[in-house]
Coordinates of C-alpha atoms in Angstrom, one line a residue:
M1279 CA -138.7 0.9 -30.4
N1280 CA -136.0 3.0 -28.8
S1281 CA -134.2 -0.1 -27.5
R1282 CA -134.3 -1.4 -30.8
R1283 CA -132.9 1.5 -32.4
S1284 CA -129.9 1.6 -29.9
F1285 CA -129.4 -1.9 -30.3
I1286 CA -129.0 -1.5 -34.0
K1287 CA -126.8 1.4 -33.6
A1288 CA -124.6 -0.7 -31.3
Q1289 CA -124.3 -3.6 -33.7
A1290 CA -123.4 -1.1 -36.4
A1291 CA -120.6 0.6 -34.2
T1292 CA -119.6 -3.0 -33.5
V1293 CA -119.1 -3.8 -37.2
V1294 CA -117.4 -0.5 -38.0
V1295 CA -114.4 -1.3 -34.9
A1296 CA -114.4 -4.8 -36.5
A1297 CA -113.8 -3.7 -39.9
A1298 CA -111.2 -1.3 -38.9
A1299 CA -109.5 -3.6 -36.9
L1300 CA -109.2 -6.1 -39.9
A1301 CA -108.2 -3.3 -42.1
T1302 CA -105.6 -1.8 -40.0
P1303 CA -102.5 -4.7 -40.7
S1304 CA -103.4 -4.0 -44.8
L1305 CA -102.9 -0.5 -44.1
I1306 CA -99.5 -0.9 -42.0
R1307 CA -98.4 -3.4 -44.9
A1308 CA -99.7 -0.6 -47.4
Q1309 CA -97.4 2.3 -45.6
K1310 CA -94.2 0.2 -44.9
R1311 CA -91.3 2.0 -46.1
P1312 CA -89.0 -0.3 -48.9
L1313 CA -85.7 -1.3 -47.5
I1314 CA -82.9 -0.6 -49.6
K1315 CA -80.1 -3.0 -49.1
M1316 CA -76.9 -1.4 -49.7
G1317 CA -73.1 -2.3 -50.2
L1318 CA -69.8 -0.2 -50.5
G1319 CA -66.4 -1.0 -51.5
P1320 CA -63.4 -0.4 -49.0
Q1321 CA -62.9 3.1 -49.5
Q1322 CA -61.6 4.0 -46.3
P1323 CA -58.8 2.5 -44.0
T1324 CA -61.3 -0.1 -42.2
Q1325 CA -64.9 -1.3 -43.2
A1326 CA -66.1 0.5 -39.8
D1327 CA -64.4 3.8 -41.3
T1328 CA -66.3 3.4 -44.6
K1329 CA -69.6 2.8 -43.0
R1330 CA -69.2 5.7 -40.5
V1331 CA -68.3 8.2 -43.3
W1332 CA -71.0 7.0 -45.9
E1333 CA -74.0 5.9 -43.8
P1334 CA -75.3 9.1 -42.6
F1335 CA -75.5 10.9 -46.5
Y1336 CA -77.1 7.5 -47.9
K1337 CA -79.6 7.6 -44.9
M1338 CA -80.6 11.1 -45.9
V1339 CA -81.1 10.2 -49.4
C1340 CA -83.3 7.4 -48.5
D1341 CA -85.4 9.5 -46.3
Q1342 CA -86.0 11.7 -48.8
I1343 CA -87.5 8.8 -51.4
G1344 CA -89.2 7.3 -48.3
A1345 CA -86.7 4.0 -47.8
D1346 CA -85.2 2.8 -45.3
L1347 CA -81.3 2.0 -45.6
D1348 CA -79.4 -1.1 -44.6
L1349 CA -75.6 -0.7 -45.5
T1350 CA -72.8 -3.0 -45.5
V1351 CA -69.0 -2.8 -46.5
A1352 CA -67.5 -5.6 -48.6
N1353 CA -63.8 -6.8 -47.8
D1354 CA -62.5 -6.2 -51.5
W1355 CA -63.3 -4.4 -54.6
A1356 CA -64.5 -8.0 -56.2
G1357 CA -66.6 -8.7 -53.3
I1358 CA -69.5 -6.0 -53.8
S1359 CA -69.4 -6.9 -57.1
I1360 CA -70.0 -10.3 -56.5
A1361 CA -72.6 -9.5 -54.0
L1362 CA -74.7 -7.3 -56.4
A1363 CA -74.5 -9.9 -59.1
A1364 CA -75.8 -12.5 -56.4
Q1365 CA -78.7 -9.8 -55.6
Q1366 CA -77.6 -10.1 -52.2
I1367 CA -77.8 -6.3 -52.3
D1368 CA -80.0 -3.8 -54.0
V1369 CA -77.5 -0.8 -54.6
A1370 CA -74.0 -0.4 -54.6
Q1371 CA -71.5 2.2 -54.9
M1372 CA -68.5 0.7 -56.3
G1373 CA -65.5 0.8 -58.5
P1374 CA -65.9 1.1 -62.3
W1375 CA -64.3 -2.1 -63.0
G1376 CA -66.5 -3.9 -60.6
Y1377 CA -69.5 -2.5 -62.0
V1378 CA -68.5 -3.8 -65.7
L1379 CA -68.2 -7.4 -63.8
A1380 CA -71.3 -6.9 -61.9
K1381 CA -73.1 -5.8 -65.4
Q1382 CA -71.7 -9.0 -67.5
K1383 CA -72.8 -11.6 -64.4
G1384 CA -75.9 -9.9 -63.2
D1385 CA -77.1 -7.2 -65.5
A1386 CA -76.5 -4.4 -63.1
Q1387 CA -77.0 -0.8 -63.9
A1388 CA -75.4 2.1 -63.6
I1389 CA -77.7 5.1 -62.3
N1390 CA -75.6 7.9 -61.0
M1391 CA -71.6 8.7 -60.9
L1392 CA -69.7 10.2 -58.2
M1393 CA -67.9 13.8 -58.9
I1394 CA -64.4 14.6 -57.4
Q1395 CA -64.3 18.6 -56.9
G1396 CA -66.9 18.9 -59.9
R1397 CA -64.6 16.5 -62.1
N1398 CA -66.1 13.1 -63.7
Y1399 CA -62.9 11.5 -63.8
Y1400 CA -59.9 10.0 -62.2
K1401 CA -56.5 8.3 -63.1
A1402 CA -54.9 5.3 -62.2
I1403 CA -51.4 5.6 -61.1
V1404 CA -48.2 3.6 -60.1
V1405 CA -46.0 4.8 -57.4
A1406 CA -42.6 3.9 -56.4
R1407 CA -40.0 4.0 -53.6
P1408 CA -38.9 7.7 -53.3
D1409 CA -35.1 6.7 -54.1
L1410 CA -35.6 4.8 -57.1
K1411 CA -34.9 6.3 -60.6
V1412 CA -37.6 5.3 -62.9
K1413 CA -37.8 8.0 -65.5
R1414 CA -39.7 5.7 -68.0
F1415 CA -42.5 3.3 -67.0
P1416 CA -42.2 0.5 -67.4
E1417 CA -38.9 0.3 -69.4
D1418 CA -36.9 1.2 -66.3
A1419 CA -38.9 -0.9 -63.9
K1420 CA -38.1 -4.4 -65.1
G1421 CA -36.8 -6.9 -62.5
L1422 CA -38.3 -4.4 -59.8
S1423 CA -40.9 -5.7 -57.3
M1424 CA -44.6 -4.8 -57.8
Q1425 CA -47.8 -4.7 -55.6
M1426 CA -51.2 -4.4 -57.4
L1427 CA -54.2 -4.3 -55.8
D1428 CA -57.3 -7.2 -55.8
A1429 CA -58.2 -8.2 -59.5
G1430 CA -61.4 -6.3 -58.8
S1431 CA -59.9 -3.1 -58.7
T1432 CA -60.0 -0.7 -62.0
S1433 CA -56.9 1.5 -61.2
G1434 CA -55.1 -1.2 -58.8
W1435 CA -55.2 -3.9 -61.5
L1436 CA -57.5 -3.8 -64.7
V1437 CA -56.2 -0.6 -66.1
P1438 CA -52.3 -1.0 -65.2
T1439 CA -52.4 -4.6 -66.3
H1440 CA -54.0 -3.7 -69.8
F1441 CA -51.5 -1.0 -70.1
L1442 CA -48.6 -3.3 -69.8
R1443 CA -50.1 -6.0 -71.8
G1444 CA -50.6 -3.6 -74.7
K1445 CA -47.1 -3.3 -74.5
G1446 CA -46.5 -7.3 -74.9
I1447 CA -45.5 -7.2 -71.3
D1448 CA -46.7 -10.0 -68.8
P1449 CA -46.7 -8.5 -65.6
K1450 CA -46.0 -11.8 -63.4
S1451 CA -42.8 -12.3 -65.3
Y1452 CA -41.5 -8.7 -66.0
F1453 CA -41.3 -7.8 -62.4
G1454 CA -38.8 -9.3 -60.2
K1455 CA -41.5 -10.2 -57.6
Y1456 CA -45.4 -9.7 -58.4
A1457 CA -48.0 -9.8 -56.0
E1458 CA -51.9 -9.1 -56.1
G1459 CA -54.4 -8.2 -53.4
A1460 CA -53.4 -5.5 -51.3
S1461 CA -55.3 -2.8 -50.2
A1462 CA -54.9 0.6 -51.6
A1463 CA -53.7 2.3 -48.3
A1464 CA -51.1 -0.7 -47.8
A1465 CA -49.7 -0.6 -51.3
Q1466 CA -49.0 2.9 -50.8
M1467 CA -47.7 2.2 -47.4
A1468 CA -45.6 -0.5 -48.5
T1469 CA -43.6 1.8 -50.8
A1470 CA -43.1 4.3 -48.6
G1471 CA -41.6 1.9 -46.2
G1472 CA -39.6 0.2 -48.8
Q1473 CA -41.1 -3.3 -48.7
V1474 CA -41.8 -2.8 -52.3
D1475 CA -40.5 -1.3 -55.0
L1476 CA -43.6 -0.3 -57.1
A1477 CA -47.2 -0.3 -56.5
T1478 CA -50.6 0.1 -58.1
G1479 CA -53.1 2.9 -56.9
W1480 CA -55.4 5.7 -57.8
D1481 CA -54.7 9.5 -57.7
T1482 CA -57.6 10.3 -55.4
H1483 CA -56.7 7.8 -52.8
R1484 CA -53.2 8.9 -52.8
N1485 CA -54.3 12.7 -52.4
T1486 CA -56.6 11.9 -49.4
M1487 CA -53.7 9.9 -47.3
L1488 CA -51.4 13.1 -48.2
R1489 CA -54.6 15.2 -47.0
N1490 CA -54.9 13.0 -44.1
G1491 CA -51.1 13.0 -43.1
Q1492 CA -50.8 9.0 -43.8
I1493 CA -47.9 9.7 -46.0
K1494 CA -46.1 12.9 -47.1
P1495 CA -45.5 14.1 -50.6
E1496 CA -42.0 12.4 -50.5
S1497 CA -43.1 9.3 -49.1
N1498 CA -43.2 7.8 -52.7
Q1499 CA -43.3 9.1 -56.4
I1500 CA -45.7 8.8 -59.0
V1501 CA -43.9 7.1 -62.2
W1502 CA -46.9 6.5 -64.2
E1503 CA -50.6 7.6 -64.7
S1504 CA -53.5 6.6 -66.8
D1505 CA -55.7 8.5 -69.0
P1506 CA -58.9 9.9 -67.5
L1507 CA -61.0 7.1 -66.0
P1508 CA -64.9 7.2 -65.4
N1509 CA -65.7 7.9 -61.4
E1510 CA -67.2 5.4 -59.4
P1511 CA -70.7 4.8 -59.9
V1512 CA -74.0 3.9 -58.0
V1513 CA -75.7 0.8 -59.3
V1514 CA -78.5 -1.0 -59.1
R1515 CA -79.1 -4.8 -59.5
R1516 CA -81.2 -6.8 -61.9
G1517 CA -84.6 -6.9 -60.9
F1518 CA -84.6 -3.7 -58.6
D1519 CA -87.7 -1.5 -58.5
P1520 CA -87.4 0.7 -61.5
D1521 CA -89.7 3.6 -59.9
L1522 CA -87.5 3.4 -56.7
A1523 CA -84.2 3.3 -58.9
K1524 CA -85.6 6.5 -60.7
K1525 CA -86.4 8.2 -57.4
L1526 CA -82.8 7.0 -56.0
Q1527 CA -81.2 8.4 -59.2
A1528 CA -83.2 11.8 -59.2
A1529 CA -82.3 12.3 -55.5
L1530 CA -78.8 11.6 -55.6
A1531 CA -78.4 14.0 -59.0
A1532 CA -80.5 16.7 -56.8
V1533 CA -78.4 16.9 -53.6
P1534 CA -76.8 20.4 -53.5
D1535 CA -72.9 20.3 -54.2
A1536 CA -72.7 22.3 -50.8
V1537 CA -74.4 19.6 -48.9
A1538 CA -72.4 16.8 -50.6
S1539 CA -69.1 18.5 -50.0
A1540 CA -70.0 18.9 -46.3
M1541 CA -71.3 15.0 -45.8
L1542 CA -69.2 13.1 -47.9
P1543 CA -65.3 12.5 -47.4
W1544 CA -63.0 14.8 -49.4
P1545 CA -62.7 15.3 -52.4
Y1546 CA -66.2 13.9 -53.5
S1547 CA -68.6 16.9 -54.3
G1548 CA -71.9 15.5 -55.5
F1549 CA -73.4 13.0 -58.0
V1550 CA -74.8 13.0 -61.6
A1551 CA -77.2 10.8 -63.4
T1552 CA -75.5 8.7 -65.6
T1553 CA -75.8 5.2 -67.9
H1554 CA -73.3 2.6 -69.0
E1555 CA -71.7 4.7 -71.8
P1556 CA -68.7 6.4 -69.8
Y1557 CA -67.8 2.7 -68.8
A1558 CA -67.7 1.1 -71.9
L1559 CA -64.0 1.5 -72.3
L1560 CA -63.7 -0.5 -69.2
E1561 CA -65.7 -3.4 -70.6
K1562 CA -63.3 -3.0 -74.0
M1563 CA -60.3 -3.6 -71.4
G1564 CA -61.6 -6.4 -70.0
R1565 CA -62.4 -8.4 -73.1
D1566 CA -59.1 -7.4 -74.4
L1567 CA -57.7 -9.3 -71.6
G1568 CA -59.9 -12.2 -71.6
V1569 CA -61.7 -11.5 -68.6
L1570 CA -65.1 -10.9 -70.0
K1571 CA -66.5 -13.2 -72.5
G1572 CA -68.9 -12.8 -75.6

């Protein structure tokens, strides 16, 4: 009798062990952290610099919501928009115009907006060689050379192009030599070095170059600035897990200003939750220029 009981107990133990072994892969799968594929635009002088500066912050935020991070940096502002629309990435921190393009092409959704020293806006600028006399832009700039950024840039292409077209000016024929596609840093340096007369950009980037000693205040001059524009958004692709999007939105907005200011490159100071509404004016500009349809 005792041996029979021992045999039954041994069989039961074997069944329990086997069941646990079978359940373990399912349990592991259930506990596997989601992977967030994130893309950034070329904010720093190189792609490696951009990744080095931003990756620790976004890894911290992903850890807080129980997710892993795979971060990549696009070659240009248009590239990040294309990648998001094609669902090659899940989340992007991108230029406002790039977001509008991704929204039209792939129904992307803005969830957060970056803050710049507590402000929710920045401005597009046109800079000129320091020795040029441009008291009124664009009236005094006809025939000068102009370097714009790539067509995916808000301040480097969309906003100045819309401004000029609003005055009945075709930039490609108005300026003596017109080019597109430069990086923001290269455009600033080209005016400082005298390679071009004028270049587009944005105030935050120029101020960062000044702070880092890459240019001096007298290296070039601002001859035009736009009205306030909404800061960069954090955007999720169409079909991204809505619960994970809400967690990410809340986690970014909850980062204390002191922590954000310490981890993010100057002059960024944190995030707030947002919707599409602040970016509607850029959508209108795109439609005015015929870039957006419908």
